[in-house]
Short mmCIF file of C-alpha atoms and ligand atoms in Angstrom, two decimals:
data_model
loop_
_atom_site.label_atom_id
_atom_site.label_comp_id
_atom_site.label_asym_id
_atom_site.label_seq_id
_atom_site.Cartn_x
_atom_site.Cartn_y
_atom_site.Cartn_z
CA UNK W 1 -34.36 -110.02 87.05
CA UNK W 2 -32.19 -109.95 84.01
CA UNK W 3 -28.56 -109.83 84.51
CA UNK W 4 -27.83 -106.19 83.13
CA UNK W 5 -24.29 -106.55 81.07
CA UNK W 6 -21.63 -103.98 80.36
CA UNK W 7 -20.06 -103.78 77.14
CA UNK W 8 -16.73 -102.89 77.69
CA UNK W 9 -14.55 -101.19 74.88
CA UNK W 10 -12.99 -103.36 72.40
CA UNK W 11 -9.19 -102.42 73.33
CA UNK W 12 -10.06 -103.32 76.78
CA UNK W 13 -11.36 -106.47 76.19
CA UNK W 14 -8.15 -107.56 74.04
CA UNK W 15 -5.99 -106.86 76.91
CA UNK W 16 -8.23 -108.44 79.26
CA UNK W 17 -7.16 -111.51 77.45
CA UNK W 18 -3.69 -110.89 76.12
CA UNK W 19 -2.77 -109.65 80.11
CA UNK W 20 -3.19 -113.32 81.01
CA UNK W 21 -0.21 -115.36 80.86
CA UNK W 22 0.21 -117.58 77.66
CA UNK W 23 2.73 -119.88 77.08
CA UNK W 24 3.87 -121.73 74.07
CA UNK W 25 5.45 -125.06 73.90
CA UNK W 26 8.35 -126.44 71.54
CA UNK W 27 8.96 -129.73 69.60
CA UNK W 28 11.39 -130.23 67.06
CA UNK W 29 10.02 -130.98 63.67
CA UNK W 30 11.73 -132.68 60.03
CA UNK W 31 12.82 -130.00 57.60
CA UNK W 32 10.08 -131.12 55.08
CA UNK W 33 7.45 -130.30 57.59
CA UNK W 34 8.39 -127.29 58.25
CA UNK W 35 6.49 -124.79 55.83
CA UNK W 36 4.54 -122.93 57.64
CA UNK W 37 5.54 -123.21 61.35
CA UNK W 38 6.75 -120.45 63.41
CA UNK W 39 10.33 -121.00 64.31
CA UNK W 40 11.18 -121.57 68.14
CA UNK W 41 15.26 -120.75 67.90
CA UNK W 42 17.03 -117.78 66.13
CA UNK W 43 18.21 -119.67 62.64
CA UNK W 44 22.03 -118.80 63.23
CA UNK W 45 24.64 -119.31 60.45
CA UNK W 46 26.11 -122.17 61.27
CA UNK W 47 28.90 -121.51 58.44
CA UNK W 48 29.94 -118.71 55.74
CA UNK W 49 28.25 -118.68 53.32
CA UNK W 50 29.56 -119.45 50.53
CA UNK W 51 31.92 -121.60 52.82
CA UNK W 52 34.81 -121.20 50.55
CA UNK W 53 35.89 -119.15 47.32
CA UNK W 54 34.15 -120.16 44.21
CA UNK W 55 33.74 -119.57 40.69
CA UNK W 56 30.37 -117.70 39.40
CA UNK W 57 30.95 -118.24 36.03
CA UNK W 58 32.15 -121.39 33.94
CA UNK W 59 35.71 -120.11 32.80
CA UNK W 60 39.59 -119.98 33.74
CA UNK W 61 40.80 -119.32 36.85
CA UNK W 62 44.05 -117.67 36.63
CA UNK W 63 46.93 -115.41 38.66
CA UNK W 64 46.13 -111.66 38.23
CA UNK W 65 49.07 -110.77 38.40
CA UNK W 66 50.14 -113.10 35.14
CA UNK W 67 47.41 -111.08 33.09
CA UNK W 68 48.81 -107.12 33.54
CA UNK W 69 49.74 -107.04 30.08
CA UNK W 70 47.61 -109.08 28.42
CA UNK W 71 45.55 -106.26 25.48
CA UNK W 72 43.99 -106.92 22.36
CA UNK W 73 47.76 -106.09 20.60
CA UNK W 74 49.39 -108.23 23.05
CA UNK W 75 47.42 -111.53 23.95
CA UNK W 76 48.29 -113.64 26.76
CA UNK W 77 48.73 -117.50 26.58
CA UNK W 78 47.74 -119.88 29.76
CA UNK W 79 49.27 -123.08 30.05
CA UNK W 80 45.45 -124.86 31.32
CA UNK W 81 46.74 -127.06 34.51
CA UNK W 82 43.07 -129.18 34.90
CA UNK W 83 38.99 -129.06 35.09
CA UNK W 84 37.49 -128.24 38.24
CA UNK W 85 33.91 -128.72 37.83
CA UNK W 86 31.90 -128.03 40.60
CA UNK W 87 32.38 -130.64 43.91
CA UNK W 88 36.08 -131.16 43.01
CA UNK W 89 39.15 -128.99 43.81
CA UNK W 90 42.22 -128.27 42.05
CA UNK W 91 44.36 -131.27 42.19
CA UNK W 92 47.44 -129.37 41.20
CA UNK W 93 48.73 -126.02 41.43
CA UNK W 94 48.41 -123.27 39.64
CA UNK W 95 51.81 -121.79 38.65
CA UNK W 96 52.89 -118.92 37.25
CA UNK W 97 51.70 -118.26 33.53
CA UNK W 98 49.27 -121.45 34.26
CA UNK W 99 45.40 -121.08 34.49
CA UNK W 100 42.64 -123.97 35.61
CA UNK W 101 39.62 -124.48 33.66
CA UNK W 102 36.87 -124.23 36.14
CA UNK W 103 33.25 -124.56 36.20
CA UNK W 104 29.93 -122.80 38.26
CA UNK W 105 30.23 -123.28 41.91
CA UNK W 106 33.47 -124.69 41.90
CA UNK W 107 35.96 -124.00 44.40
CA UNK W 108 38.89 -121.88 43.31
CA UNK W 109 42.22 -122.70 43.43
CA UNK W 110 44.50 -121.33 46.41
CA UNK W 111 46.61 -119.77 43.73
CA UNK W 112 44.22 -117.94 42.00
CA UNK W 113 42.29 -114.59 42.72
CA UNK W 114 40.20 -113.96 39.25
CA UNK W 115 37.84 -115.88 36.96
CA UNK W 116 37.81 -115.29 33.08
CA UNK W 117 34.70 -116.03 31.49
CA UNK W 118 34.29 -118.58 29.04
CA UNK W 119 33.06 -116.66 26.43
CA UNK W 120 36.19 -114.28 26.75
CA UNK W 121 38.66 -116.70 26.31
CA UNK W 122 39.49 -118.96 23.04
CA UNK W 123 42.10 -121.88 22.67
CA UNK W 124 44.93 -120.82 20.41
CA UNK W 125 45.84 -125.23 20.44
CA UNK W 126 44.85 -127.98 22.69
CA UNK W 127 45.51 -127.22 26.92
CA UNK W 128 45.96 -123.71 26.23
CA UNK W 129 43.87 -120.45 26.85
CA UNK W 130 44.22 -117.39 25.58
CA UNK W 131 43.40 -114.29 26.98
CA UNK W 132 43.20 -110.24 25.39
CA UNK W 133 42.56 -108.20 28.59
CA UNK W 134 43.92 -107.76 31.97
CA UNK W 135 42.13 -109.00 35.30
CA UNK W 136 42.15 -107.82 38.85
CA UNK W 137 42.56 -109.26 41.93
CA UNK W 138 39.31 -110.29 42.89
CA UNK W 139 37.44 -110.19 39.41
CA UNK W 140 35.12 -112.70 39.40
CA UNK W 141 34.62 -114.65 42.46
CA UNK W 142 32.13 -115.84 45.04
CA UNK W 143 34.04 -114.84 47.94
CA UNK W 144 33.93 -116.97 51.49
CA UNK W 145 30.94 -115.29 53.43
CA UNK W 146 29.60 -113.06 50.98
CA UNK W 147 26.15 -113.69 51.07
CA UNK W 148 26.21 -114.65 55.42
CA UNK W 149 28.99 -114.55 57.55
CA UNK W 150 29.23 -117.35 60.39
CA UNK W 151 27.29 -116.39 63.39
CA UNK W 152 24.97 -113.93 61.91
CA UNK W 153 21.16 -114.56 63.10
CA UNK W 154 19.36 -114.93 59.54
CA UNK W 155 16.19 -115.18 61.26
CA UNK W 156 14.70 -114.97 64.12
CA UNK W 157 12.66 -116.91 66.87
CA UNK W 158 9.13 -116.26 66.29
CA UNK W 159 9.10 -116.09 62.36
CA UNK W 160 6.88 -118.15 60.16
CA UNK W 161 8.58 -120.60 58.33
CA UNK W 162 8.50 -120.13 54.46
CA UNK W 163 10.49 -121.23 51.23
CA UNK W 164 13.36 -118.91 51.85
CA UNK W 165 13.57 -119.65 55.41
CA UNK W 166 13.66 -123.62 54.66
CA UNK W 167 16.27 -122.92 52.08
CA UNK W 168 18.67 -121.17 55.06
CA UNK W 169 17.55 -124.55 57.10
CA UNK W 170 19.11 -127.04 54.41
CA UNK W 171 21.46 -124.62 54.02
CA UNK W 172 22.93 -124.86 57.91
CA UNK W 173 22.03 -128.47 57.73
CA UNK W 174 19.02 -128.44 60.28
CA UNK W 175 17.62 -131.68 59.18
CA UNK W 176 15.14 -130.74 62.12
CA UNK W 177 14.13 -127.33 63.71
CA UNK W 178 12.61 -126.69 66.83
CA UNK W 179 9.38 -124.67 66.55
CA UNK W 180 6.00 -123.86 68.37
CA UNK W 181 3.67 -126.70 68.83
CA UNK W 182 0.77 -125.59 67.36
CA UNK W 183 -2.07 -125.19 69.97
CA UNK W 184 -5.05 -127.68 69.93
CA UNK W 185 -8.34 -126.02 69.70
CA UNK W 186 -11.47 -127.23 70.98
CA UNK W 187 -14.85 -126.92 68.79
CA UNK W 188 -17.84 -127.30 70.56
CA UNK W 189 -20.94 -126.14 69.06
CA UNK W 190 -23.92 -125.81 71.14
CA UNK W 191 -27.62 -125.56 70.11
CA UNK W 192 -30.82 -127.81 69.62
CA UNK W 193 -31.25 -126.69 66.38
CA UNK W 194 -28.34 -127.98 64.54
CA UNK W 195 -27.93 -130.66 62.07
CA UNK W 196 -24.87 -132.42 60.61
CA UNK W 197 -23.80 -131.34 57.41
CA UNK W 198 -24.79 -134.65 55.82
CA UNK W 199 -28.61 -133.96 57.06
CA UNK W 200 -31.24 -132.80 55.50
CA UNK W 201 -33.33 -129.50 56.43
CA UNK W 202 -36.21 -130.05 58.90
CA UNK W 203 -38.45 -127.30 60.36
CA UNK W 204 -36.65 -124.72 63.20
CA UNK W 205 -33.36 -126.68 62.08
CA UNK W 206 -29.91 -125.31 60.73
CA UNK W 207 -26.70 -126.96 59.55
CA UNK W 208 -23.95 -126.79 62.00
CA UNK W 209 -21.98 -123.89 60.33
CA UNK W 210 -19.90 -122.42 62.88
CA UNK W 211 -17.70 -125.31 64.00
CA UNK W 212 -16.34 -125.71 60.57
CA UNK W 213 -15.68 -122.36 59.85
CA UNK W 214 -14.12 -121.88 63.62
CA UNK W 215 -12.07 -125.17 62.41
CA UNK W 216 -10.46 -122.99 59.53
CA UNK W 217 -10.29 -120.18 61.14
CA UNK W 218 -8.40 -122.38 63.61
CA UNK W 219 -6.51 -123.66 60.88
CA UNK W 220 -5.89 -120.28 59.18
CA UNK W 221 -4.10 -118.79 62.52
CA UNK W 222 -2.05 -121.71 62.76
CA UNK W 223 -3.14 -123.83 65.25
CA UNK W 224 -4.43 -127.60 65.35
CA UNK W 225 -8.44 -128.13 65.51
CA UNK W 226 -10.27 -131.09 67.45
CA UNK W 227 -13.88 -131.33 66.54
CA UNK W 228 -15.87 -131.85 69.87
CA UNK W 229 -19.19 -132.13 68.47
CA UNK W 230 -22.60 -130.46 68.59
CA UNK W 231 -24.52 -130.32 71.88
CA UNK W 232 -28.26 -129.87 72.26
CA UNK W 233 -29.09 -127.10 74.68
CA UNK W 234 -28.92 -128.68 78.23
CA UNK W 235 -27.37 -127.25 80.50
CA UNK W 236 -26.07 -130.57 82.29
CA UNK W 237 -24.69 -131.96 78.84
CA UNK W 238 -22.99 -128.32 78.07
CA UNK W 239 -21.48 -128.32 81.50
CA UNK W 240 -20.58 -132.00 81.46
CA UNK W 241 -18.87 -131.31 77.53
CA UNK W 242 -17.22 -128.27 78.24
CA UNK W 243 -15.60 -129.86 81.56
CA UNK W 244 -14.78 -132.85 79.75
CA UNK W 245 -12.96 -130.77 77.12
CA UNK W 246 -10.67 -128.83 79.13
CA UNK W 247 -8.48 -132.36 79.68
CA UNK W 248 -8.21 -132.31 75.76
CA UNK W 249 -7.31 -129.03 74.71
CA UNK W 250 -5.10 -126.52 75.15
CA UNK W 251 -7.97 -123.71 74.40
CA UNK W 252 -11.60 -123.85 73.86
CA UNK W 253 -14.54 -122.63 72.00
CA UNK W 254 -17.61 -123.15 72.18
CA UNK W 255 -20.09 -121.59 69.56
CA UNK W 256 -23.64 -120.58 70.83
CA UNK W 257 -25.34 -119.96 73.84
CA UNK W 258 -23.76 -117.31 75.23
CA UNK W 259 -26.77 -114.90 75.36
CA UNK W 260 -29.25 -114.15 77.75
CA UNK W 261 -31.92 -116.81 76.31
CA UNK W 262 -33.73 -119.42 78.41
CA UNK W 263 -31.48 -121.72 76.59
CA UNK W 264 -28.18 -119.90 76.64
CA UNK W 265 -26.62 -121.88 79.18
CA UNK W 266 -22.57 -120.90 78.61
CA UNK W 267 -22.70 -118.36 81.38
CA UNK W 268 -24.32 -121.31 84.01
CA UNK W 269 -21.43 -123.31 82.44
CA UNK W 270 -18.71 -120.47 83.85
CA UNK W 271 -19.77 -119.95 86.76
CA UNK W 272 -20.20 -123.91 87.80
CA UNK W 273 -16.82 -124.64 86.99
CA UNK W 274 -15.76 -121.89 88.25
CA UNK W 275 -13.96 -119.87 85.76
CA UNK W 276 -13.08 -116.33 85.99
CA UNK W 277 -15.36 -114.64 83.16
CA UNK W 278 -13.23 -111.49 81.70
CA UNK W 279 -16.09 -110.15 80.17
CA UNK W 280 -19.49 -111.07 78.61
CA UNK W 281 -20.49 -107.84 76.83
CA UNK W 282 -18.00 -106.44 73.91
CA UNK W 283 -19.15 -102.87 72.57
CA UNK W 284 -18.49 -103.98 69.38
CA UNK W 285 -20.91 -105.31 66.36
CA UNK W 286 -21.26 -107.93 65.66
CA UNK W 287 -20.35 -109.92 68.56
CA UNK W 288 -21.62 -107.98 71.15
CA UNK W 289 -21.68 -110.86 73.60
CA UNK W 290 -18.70 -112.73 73.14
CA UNK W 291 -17.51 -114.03 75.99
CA UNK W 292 -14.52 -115.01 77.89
CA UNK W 293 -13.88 -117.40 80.54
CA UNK W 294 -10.27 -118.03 82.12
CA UNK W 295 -9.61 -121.16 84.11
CA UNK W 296 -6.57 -123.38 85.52
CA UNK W 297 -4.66 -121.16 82.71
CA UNK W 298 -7.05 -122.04 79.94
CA UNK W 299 -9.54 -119.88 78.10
CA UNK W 300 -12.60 -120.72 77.06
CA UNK W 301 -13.89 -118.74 74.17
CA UNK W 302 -17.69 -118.47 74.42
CA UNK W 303 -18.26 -117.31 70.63
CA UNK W 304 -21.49 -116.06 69.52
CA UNK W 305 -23.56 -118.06 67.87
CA UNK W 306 -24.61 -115.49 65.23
CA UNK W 307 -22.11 -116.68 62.33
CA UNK W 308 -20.87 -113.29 61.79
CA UNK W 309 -20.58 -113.07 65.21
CA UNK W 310 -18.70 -116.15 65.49
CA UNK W 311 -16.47 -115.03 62.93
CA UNK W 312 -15.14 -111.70 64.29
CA UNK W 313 -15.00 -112.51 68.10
CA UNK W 314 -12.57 -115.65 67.01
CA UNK W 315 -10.73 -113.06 64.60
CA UNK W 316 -10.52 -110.38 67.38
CA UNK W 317 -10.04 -112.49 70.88
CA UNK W 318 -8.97 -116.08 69.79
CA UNK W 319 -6.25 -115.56 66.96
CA UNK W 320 -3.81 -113.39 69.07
CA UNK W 321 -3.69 -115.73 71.50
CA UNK W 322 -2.83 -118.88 69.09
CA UNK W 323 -0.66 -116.02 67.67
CA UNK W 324 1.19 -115.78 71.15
CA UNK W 325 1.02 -119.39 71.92
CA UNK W 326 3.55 -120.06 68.60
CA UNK W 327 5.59 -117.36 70.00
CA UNK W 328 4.30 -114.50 68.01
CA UNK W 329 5.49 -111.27 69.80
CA UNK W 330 3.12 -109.44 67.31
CA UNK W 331 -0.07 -111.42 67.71
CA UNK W 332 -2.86 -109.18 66.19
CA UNK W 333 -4.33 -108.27 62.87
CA UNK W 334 -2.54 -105.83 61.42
CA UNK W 335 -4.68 -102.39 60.83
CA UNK W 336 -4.12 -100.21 57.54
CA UNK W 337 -5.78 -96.94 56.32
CA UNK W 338 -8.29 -97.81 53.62
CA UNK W 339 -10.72 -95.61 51.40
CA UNK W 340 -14.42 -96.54 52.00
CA UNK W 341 -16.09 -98.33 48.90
CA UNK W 342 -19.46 -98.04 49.45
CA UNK W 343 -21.83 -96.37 51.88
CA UNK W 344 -22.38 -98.05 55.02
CA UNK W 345 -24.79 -95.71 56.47
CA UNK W 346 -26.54 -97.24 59.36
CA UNK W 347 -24.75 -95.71 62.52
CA UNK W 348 -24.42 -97.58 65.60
CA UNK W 349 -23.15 -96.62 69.18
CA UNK W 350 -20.79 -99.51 69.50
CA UNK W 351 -17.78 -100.29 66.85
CA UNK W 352 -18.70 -102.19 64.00
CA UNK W 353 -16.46 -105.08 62.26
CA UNK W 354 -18.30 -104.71 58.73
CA UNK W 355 -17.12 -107.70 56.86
CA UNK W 356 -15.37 -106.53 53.90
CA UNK W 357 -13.18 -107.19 50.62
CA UNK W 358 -10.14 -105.02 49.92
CA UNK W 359 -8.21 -104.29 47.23
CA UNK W 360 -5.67 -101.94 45.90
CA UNK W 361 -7.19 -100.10 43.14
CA UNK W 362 -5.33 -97.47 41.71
CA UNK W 363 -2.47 -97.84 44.09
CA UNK W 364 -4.56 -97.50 47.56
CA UNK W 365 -6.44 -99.62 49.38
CA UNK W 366 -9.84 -99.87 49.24
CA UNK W 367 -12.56 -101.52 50.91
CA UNK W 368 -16.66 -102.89 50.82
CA UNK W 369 -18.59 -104.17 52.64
CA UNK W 370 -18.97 -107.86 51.35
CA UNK W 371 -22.28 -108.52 51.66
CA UNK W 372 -25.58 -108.63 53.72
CA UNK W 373 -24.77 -107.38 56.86
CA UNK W 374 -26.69 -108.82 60.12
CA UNK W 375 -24.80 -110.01 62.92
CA UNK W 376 -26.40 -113.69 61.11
CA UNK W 377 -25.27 -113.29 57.90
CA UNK W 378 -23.00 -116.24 56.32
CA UNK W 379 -22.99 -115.30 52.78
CA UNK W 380 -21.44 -112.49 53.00
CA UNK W 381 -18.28 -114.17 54.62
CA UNK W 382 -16.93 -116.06 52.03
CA UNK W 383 -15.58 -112.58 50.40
CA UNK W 384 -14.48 -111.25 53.48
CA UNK W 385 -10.86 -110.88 53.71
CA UNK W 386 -10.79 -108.05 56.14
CA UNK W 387 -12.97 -105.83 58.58
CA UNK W 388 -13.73 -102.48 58.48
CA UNK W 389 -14.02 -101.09 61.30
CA UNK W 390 -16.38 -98.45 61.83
CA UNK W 391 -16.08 -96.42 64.92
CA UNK W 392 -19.22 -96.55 67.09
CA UNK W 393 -21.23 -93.06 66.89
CA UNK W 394 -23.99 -91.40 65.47
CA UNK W 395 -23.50 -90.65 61.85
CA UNK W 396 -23.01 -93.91 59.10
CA UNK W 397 -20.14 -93.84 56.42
CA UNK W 398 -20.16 -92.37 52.37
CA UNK W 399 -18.37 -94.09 50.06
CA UNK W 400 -14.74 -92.18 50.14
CA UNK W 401 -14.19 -92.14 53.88
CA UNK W 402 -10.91 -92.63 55.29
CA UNK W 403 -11.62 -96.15 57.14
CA UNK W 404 -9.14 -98.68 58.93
CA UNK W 405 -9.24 -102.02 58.04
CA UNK W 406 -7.92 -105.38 59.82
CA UNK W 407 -6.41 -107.64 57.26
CA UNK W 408 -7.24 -111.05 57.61
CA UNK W 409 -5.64 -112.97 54.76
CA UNK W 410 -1.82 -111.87 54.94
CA UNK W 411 1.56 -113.25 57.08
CA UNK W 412 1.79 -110.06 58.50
CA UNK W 413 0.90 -109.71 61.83
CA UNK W 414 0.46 -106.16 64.40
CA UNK W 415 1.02 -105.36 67.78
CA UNK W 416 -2.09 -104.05 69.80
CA UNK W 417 -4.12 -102.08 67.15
CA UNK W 418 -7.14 -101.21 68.67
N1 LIG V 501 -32.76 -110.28 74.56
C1 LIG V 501 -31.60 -110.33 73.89
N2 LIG V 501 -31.48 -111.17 72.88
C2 LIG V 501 -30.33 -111.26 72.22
C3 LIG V 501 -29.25 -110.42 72.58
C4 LIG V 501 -29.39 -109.57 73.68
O1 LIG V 501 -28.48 -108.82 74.05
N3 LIG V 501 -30.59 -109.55 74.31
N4 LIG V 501 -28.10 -110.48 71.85
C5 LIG V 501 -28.25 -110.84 70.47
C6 LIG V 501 -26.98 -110.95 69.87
S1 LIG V 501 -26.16 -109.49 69.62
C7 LIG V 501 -26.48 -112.13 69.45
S2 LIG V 501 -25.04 -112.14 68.59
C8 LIG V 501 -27.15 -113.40 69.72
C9 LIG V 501 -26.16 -114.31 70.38
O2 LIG V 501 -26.74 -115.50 70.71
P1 LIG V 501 -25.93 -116.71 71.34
O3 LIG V 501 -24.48 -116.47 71.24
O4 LIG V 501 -26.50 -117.00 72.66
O5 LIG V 501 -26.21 -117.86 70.32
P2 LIG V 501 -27.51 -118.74 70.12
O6 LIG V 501 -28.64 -118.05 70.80
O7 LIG V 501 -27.20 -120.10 70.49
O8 LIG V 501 -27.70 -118.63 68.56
C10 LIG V 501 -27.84 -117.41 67.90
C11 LIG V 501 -28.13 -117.65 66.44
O9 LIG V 501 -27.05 -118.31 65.83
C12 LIG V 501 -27.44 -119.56 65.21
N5 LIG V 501 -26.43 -120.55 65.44
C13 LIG V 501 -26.05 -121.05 66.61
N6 LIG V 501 -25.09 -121.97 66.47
C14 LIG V 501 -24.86 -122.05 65.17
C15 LIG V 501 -23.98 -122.86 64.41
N7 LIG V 501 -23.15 -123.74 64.99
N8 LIG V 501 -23.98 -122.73 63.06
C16 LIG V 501 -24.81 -121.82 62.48
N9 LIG V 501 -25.65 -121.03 63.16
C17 LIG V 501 -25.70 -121.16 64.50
C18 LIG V 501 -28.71 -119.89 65.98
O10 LIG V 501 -29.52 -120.77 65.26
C19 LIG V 501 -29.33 -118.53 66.20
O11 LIG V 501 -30.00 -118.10 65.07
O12 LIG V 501 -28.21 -113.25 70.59
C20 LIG V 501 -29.06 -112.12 70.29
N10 LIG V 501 -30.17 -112.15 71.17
O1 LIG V 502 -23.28 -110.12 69.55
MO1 LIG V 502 -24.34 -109.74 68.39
O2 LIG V 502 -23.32 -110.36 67.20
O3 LIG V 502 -23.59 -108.06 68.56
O4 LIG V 502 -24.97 -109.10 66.98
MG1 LIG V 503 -28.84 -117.31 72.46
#
């Protein structure tokens, strides 16, 4: 007799997997490599920034209290002590009735407490400046800690890495920065019809799709891919590969095989290793049997092989747990209100994942489905860059529906939205 399997909701499934524990590990990387990575300490100010009083302008620094009565009528000469361009500091001091010429960035004088711009200035004769307006204590200057005071956590653990964030890195002088290692993946694709994809077309065959769209979809979520290979479908070669791959990864996923076919021989492979199986029916479409294997701390992803299928259960079940793994406290898709593009009428019991494209148009999000829709289809995900989901039910969608949608190309990231 068949093995009868029950689909379990979605949201149930996710925290099947997420209740596990998943750790991350840390390395310490070079500044220049770290675009991109998800930082592993809280990037502290290390300093004030600035770390001293400077000049924003290219001008004079001078005594406020020198200028009170400087006016158009009444003009006030400055004997000019030096240059300070921006590097140096004053070499002399500033005394009373004296002013310091003194560039962009350049730190100001102890004396003074105002900058004059350039442009407001002129030079009655050689090493003097002359002023028409009063100043205030203060006018003018880049204070000490300004922009971030010592101490202050700029940003913290579990961030992605991006310009601004390497900027504050050079800034505090981390020539390296611990972050999360990036998880290695497994690929393993299973199935006796699949060719390379350098081969040529035969009868009953395919190209090998899935493993190198898993690979950037592996990629994508930030986490390190090793290509395992294709397998044929034999069940002493699948168990043999899988097994063998455990020792190499840190999670795997094997593509294929998962059904209830003569040849599907993933849930054989489970069971003969051992592994605890979290679930192996998903009331969701596509991807209805996706399943899930836990062992020795490791998961095992048994992805559909159904492309589309392939696609959504690594979007829904893998990529929060490579989100986790780099430390990701928000790990899932993140879920916004969008208005339906385009009838999707065909109603189904379980949730569907309609591949989709969204855009804002006229200030509100808006999404289609992105092509031909089978759990098989591949063309249509090259313009997916979210899913709509559909709740499961009776009645299909019209064009104009209130829908949600999980974003898949953006940094931002959700807590449990399903
Ligand atoms: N009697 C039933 N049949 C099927 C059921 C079911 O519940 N009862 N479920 C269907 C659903 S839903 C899906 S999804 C598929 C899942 O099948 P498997 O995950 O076991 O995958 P395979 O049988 O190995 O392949 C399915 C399909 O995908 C193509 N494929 C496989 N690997 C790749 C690859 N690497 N690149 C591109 N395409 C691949 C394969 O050629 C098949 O066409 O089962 C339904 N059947
Ligand atoms: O698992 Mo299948 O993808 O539901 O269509
Ligand atoms: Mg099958």
């Amino acid at each position: 007799m068949l093995e009868q399997r029950k689909p379990i909701p979605v949201a149930e499934a996710v925290q099947r997997v997420m209740s596990k524990e998943i750790t991350s590990k840390t390395e310490h990387i070079h500044i220049e490599d770290a675009l991109g990575r998800t930082l592993a300490e809280d990037l502290t100010a290390t300093h004030p920034v600035p770390p001293f009083d400077r000049s924003p302008y290219d001008g004079f620094a001078v005594r406020s209290a020198d200028t009170v009565h400087a006016s158009r009528e009444n003009p006030l000469d400055l004997r000019v002590t030096e240059t300070i361009g921006a590097g140096a500091v004053q070499s002399v001091p500033v005394l009373e009735n004296e002013a310091a010429r003194i560039m962009t960035g350049a730190m100001m004088p102890a004396e003074c407490d105002a900058v004059v711009m350039l442009e407001l200035t002129s030079e009655p004769e050689p090493g003097v400046m002359r002023i028409k307006r009063s100043f205030n204590k203060g006018d003018n200057i880049s204070f000490k800690g300004e922009d971030a005071q010592e101490g202050t956590v700029l940003v913290e653990k579990g961030s992605v890495i991006n310009p601004g964030t390497v900027a504050l890195l050079a800034t505090f002088g981390y020539e390296t920065v611990r972050v999360a290692s990036k998880p290695v993946v497994g690929v393993l694709a299973t199935g006796s019809e699949l060719l390379e994809v350098n081969e040529p077309l035969e009868p009953g065959k395919i190209r090998n799709s899935n493993a190198l769209m898993a690979a950037a979809q592996i990629k994508r979520a930030g986490a390190e891919v090793k290509m395992l290979g294709k397998l044929t479908d034999d069940l002493e070669a699948c168990y043999q590969s899988v097994k063998e791959a455990l020792n190499e990864v840190d999670i795997l996923i094997t593509t294929g095989g998962v059904s209830v076919g003569d040849f599907d021989f993933l849930p054989e492979v489970y069971s003969r290793l051992g592994a605890e199986v979290l679930f192996n029916k998903v009331a969701m479409r596509p991807g209805s049997v996706t399943t899930v294997a836990h062992l020795n701390g490791q998961f095992l992803f048994g992805l559909s092989g159904n492309p589309s299928a392939c696609y959504v259960g690594f979007e829904l079940f893998t990529r929060p747990v490579i989100q986790r793994m780099l430390g990701n406290e928000k790990p899932h898709l993140p879920v916004e209100d969008a208005v339906l593009g385009a009838d999707f009428t065909k109603p189904n019991p379980f949730t569907r994942f309609v591949r989709g494209t969204a855009s804002i148009k006229h200030g509100r999000l808006e999404a289609s489905p992105s092509g031909f829709n089978k759990s098989s289809a591949v063309s249509s995900l090259a313009a997916t860059n979210c899913l709509i989901i559909l709740p499961g039910g009776t009645r299909g969608f019209t064009a104009g529906d209130q829908v949600k949608v999980a974003l898949l190309e953006t940094a931002e990231s959700s807590g449990m939205p399903w």
